[in-house]
PDB file of C-alpha atoms in Angstrom:
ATOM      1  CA  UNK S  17     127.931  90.537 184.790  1.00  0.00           C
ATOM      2  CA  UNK S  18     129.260  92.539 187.682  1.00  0.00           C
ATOM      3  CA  UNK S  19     127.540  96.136 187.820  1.00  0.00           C
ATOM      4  CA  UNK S  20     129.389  98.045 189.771  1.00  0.00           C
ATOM      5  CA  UNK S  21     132.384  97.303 187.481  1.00  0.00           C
ATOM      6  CA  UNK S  22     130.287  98.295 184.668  1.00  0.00           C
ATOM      7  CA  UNK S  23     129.511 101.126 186.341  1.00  0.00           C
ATOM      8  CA  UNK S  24     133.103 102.045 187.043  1.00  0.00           C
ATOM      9  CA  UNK S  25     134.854 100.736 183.748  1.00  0.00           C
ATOM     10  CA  UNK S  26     132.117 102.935 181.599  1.00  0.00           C
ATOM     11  CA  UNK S  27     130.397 105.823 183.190  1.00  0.00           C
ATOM     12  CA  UNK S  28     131.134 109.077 181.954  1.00  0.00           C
ATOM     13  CA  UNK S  29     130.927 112.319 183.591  1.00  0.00           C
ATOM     14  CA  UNK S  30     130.775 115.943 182.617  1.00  0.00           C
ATOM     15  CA  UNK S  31     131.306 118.842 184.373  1.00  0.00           C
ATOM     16  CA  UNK S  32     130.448 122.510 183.068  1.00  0.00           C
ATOM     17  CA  UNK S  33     131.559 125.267 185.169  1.00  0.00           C
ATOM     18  CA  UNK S  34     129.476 128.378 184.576  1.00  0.00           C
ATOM     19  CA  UNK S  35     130.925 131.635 185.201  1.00  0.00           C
ATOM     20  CA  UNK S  36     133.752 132.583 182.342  1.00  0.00           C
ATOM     21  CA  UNK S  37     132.785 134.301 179.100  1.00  0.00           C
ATOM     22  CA  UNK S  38     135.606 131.814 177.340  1.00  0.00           C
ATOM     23  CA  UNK S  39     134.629 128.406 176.425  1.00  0.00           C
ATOM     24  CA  UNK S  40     137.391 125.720 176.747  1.00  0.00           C
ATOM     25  CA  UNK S  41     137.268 122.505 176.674  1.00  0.00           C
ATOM     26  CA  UNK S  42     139.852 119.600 178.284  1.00  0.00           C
ATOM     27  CA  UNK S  43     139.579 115.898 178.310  1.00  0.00           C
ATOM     28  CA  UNK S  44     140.926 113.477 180.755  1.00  0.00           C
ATOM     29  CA  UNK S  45     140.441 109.744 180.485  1.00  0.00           C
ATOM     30  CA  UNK S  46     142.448 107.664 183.100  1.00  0.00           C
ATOM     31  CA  UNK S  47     143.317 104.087 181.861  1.00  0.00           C
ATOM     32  CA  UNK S  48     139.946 101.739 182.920  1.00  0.00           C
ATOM     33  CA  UNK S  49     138.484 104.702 184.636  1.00  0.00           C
ATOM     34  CA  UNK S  50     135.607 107.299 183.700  1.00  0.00           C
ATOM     35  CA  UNK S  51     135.720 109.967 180.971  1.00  0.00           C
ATOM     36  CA  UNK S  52     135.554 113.183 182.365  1.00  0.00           C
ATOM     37  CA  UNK S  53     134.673 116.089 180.213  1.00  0.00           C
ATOM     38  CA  UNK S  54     135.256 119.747 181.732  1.00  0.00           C
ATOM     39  CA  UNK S  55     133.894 122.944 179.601  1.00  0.00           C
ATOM     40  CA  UNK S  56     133.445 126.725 180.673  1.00  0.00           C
ATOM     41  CA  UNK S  57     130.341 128.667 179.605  1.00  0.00           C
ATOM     42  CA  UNK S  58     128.191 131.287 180.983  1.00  0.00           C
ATOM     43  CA  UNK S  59     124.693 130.806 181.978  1.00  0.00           C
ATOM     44  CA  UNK S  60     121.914 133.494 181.854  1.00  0.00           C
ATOM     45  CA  UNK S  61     119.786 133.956 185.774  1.00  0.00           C
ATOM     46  CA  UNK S  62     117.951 136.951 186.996  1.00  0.00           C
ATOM     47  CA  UNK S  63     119.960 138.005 190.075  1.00  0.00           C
ATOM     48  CA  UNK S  64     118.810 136.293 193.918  1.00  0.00           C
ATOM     49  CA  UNK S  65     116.497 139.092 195.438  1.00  0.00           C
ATOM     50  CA  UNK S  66     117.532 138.852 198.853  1.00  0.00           C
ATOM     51  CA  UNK S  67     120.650 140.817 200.626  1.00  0.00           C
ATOM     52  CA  UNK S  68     123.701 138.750 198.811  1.00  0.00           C
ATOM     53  CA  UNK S  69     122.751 138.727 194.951  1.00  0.00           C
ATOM     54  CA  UNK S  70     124.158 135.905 193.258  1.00  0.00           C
ATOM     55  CA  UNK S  71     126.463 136.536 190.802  1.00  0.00           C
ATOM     56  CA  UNK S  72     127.054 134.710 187.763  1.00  0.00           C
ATOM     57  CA  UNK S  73     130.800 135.287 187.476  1.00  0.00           C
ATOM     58  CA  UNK S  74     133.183 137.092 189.994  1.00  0.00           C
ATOM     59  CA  UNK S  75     136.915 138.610 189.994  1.00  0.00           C
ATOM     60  CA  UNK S  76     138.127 135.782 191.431  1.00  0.00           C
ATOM     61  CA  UNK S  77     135.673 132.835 191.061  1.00  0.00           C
ATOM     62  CA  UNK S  78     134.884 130.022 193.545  1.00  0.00           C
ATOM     63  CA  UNK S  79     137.738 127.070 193.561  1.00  0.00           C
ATOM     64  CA  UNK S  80     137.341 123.352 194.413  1.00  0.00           C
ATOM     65  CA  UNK S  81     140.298 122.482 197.154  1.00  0.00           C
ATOM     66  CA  UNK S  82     142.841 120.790 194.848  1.00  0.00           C
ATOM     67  CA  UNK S  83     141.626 122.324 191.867  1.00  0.00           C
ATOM     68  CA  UNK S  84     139.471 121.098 188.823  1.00  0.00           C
ATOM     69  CA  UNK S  85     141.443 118.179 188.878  1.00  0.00           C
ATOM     70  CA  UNK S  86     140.378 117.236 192.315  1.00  0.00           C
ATOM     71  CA  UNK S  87     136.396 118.262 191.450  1.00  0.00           C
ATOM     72  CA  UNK S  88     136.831 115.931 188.674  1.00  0.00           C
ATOM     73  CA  UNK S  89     138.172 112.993 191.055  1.00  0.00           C
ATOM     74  CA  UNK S  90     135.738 113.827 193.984  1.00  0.00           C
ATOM     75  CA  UNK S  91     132.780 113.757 191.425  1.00  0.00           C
ATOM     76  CA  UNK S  92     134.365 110.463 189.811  1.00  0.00           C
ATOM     77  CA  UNK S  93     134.591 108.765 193.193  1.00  0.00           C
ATOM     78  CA  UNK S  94     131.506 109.466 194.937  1.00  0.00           C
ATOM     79  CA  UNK S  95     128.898 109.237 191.466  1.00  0.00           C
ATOM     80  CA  UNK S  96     126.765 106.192 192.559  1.00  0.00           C
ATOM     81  CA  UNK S  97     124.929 104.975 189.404  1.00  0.00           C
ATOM     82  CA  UNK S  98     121.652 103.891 190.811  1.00  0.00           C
ATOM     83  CA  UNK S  99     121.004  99.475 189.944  1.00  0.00           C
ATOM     84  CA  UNK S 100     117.636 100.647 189.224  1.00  0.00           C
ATOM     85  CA  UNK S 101     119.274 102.347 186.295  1.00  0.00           C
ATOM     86  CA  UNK S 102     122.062 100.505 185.662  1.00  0.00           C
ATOM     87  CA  UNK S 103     119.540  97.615 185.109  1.00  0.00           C
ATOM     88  CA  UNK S 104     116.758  99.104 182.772  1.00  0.00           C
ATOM     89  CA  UNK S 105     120.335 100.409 180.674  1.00  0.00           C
ATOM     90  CA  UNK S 106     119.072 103.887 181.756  1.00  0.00           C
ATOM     91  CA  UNK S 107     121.401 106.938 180.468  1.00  0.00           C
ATOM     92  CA  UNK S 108     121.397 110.855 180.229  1.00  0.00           C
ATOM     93  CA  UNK S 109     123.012 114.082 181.240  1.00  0.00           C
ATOM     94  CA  UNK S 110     121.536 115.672 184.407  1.00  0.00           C
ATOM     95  CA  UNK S 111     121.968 119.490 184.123  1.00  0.00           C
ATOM     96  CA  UNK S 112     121.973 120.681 187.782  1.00  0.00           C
ATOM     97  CA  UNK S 113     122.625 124.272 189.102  1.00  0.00           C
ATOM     98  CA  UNK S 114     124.010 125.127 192.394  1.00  0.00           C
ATOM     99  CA  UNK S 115     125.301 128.063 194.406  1.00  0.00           C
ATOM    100  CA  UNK S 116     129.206 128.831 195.829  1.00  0.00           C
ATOM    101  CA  UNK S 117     127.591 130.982 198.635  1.00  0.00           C
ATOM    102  CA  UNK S 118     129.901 133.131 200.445  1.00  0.00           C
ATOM    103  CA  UNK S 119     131.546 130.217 203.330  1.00  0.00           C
ATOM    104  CA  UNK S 120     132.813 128.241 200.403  1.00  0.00           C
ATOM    105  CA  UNK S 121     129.320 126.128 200.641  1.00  0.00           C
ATOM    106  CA  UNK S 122     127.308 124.637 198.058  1.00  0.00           C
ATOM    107  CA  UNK S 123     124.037 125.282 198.468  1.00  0.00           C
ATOM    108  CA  UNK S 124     120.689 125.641 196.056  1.00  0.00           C
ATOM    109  CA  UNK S 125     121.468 122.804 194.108  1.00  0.00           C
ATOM    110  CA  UNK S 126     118.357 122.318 191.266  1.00  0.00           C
ATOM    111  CA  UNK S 127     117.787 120.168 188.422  1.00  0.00           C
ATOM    112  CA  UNK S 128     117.591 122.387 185.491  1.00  0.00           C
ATOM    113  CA  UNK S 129     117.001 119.352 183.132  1.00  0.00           C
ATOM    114  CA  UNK S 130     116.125 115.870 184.523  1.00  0.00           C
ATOM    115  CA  UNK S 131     116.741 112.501 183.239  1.00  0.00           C
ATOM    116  CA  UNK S 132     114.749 109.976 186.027  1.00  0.00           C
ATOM    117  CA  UNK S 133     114.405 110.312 189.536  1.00  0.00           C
ATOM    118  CA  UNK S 134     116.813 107.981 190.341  1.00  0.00           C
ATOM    119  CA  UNK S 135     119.819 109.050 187.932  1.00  0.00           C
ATOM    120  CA  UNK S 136     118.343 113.023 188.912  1.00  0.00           C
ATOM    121  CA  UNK S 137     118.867 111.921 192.854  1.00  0.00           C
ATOM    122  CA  UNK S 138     122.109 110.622 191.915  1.00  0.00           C
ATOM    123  CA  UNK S 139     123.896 114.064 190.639  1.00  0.00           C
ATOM    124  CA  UNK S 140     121.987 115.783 193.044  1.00  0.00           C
ATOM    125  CA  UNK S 141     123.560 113.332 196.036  1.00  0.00           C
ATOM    126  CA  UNK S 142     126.958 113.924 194.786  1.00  0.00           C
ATOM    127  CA  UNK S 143     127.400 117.586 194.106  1.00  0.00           C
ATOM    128  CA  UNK S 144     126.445 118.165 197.810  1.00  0.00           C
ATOM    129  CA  UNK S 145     128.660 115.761 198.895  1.00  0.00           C
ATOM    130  CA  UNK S 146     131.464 118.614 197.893  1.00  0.00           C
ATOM    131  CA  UNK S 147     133.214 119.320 200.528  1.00  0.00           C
ATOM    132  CA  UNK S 148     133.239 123.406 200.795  1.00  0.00           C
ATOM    133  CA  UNK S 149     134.883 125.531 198.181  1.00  0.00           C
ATOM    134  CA  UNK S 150     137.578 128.611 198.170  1.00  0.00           C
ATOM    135  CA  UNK S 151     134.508 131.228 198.251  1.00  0.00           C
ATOM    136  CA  UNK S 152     134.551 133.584 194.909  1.00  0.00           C
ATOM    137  CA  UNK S 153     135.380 137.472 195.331  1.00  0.00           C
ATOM    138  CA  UNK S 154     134.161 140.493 193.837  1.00  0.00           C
ATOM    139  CA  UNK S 155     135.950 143.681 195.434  1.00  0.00           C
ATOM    140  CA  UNK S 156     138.071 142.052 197.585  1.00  0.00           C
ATOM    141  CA  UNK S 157     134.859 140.398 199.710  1.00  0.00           C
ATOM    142  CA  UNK S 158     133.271 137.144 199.016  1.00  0.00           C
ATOM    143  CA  UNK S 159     130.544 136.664 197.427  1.00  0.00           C
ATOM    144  CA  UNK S 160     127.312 133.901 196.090  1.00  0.00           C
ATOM    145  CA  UNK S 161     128.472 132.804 192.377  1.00  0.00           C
ATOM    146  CA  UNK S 162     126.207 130.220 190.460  1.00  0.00           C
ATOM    147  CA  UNK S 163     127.266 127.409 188.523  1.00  0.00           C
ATOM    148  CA  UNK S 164     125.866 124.761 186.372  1.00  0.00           C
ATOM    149  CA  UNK S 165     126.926 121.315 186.273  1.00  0.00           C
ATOM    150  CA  UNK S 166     125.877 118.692 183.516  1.00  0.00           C
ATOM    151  CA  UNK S 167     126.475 114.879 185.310  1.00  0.00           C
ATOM    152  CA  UNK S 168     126.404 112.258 182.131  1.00  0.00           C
ATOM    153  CA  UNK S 169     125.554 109.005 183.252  1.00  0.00           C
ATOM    154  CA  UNK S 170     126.667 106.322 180.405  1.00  0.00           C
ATOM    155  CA  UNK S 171     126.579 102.523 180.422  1.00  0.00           C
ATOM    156  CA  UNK S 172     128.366 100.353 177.311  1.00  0.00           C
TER     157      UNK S 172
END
C-alpha cells in the first residue's frame, strides 16, 4: 500500500475561521482529492495585555491572498500526515489558535486541543507555512485579530 496516496486520496481537513457572529458552513470535495470543511464561529479570549490588543473580530477581518479558496488549497497542499501516524492508523482534529497580527503575519499559533505530537506538529507546521495575510482593520488602521483553526487528519 502506497501511503502518501492514502494520505492524499483520504485526508480530510477543516478549517474554522473565528471572528463572525454568523455560522456558515460550505463544503468542497475535489474529485480524488481531500474534503475540506470551512465554518465561521466566534471564539471567547480575554484581550492580549500588551500595546496592540487582539481582537476577536474586526470591521474588515484578516484575508488569505486568493481568498478562502486559496487557504483551503494552501492548507490542502502543504498538510504532511506524519508515517508515524499514518502507520499506527492515527486520526483526530487538532484545534489550533493563531494570530493575524497587524503586517498580515501569522503569529502565536497554539494548540488549543491536541491529538499526538506528531499529528499536533503537523497542523502546527502548516498554518505557519501561510504565507502573510491582508491584515484586518478596525477604524481604518490595522489591527491583531485571532482565529481558530480545527486541522482533521483522517485515514480510510
Amino acid at each position: 500500500m502506497k501511503k502518501e496516496l492514502l494520505f492524499t486520496a483520504t485526508a480530510a481537513i477543516a478549517l474554522l475561521l473565528a471572528g463572525c457572529n454568523a455560522n456558515t458552513k460550505a463544503e468542497t470535495t475535489a474529485p480524488g482529492e481531500s474534503e475540506i470543511t470551512t465554518e465561521t464561529v466566534t471564539t471567547p479570549s480575554a484581550p492580549d495585555q500588551t500595546e496592540s490588543p487582539v481582537l476577536e473580530a474586526a470591521e474588515i477581518m484578516p484575508e488569505f491572498p486568493g481568498g478562502t479558496k486559496a487557504l483551503l488549497d494552501s492548507i490542502a497542499k502543504n498538510l504532511k500526515y506524519p508515517p508515524k501516524a499514518i502507520d499506527s492508523r492515527t486520526e483526530g482534529r487538532v484545534i489550533l489558535q493563531f494570530v493575524i497580527d497587524k503586517q498580515g503575519k501569522v503569529t502565536d499559533v497554539q494548540v488549543m486541543r491536541g491529538v499526538t505530537p506528531e499529528l499536533d506538529q503537523a497542523a502546527i507546521d502548516v498554518v505557519r507555512s501561510l504565507p502573510d495575510w491582508k491584515p484586518g482593520m478596525q477604524d481604518g488602521k490595522p489591527v491583531n485579530v485571532k482565529y481558530t483553526m480545527p486541522i482533521v487528519f483522517k485515514l480510510q
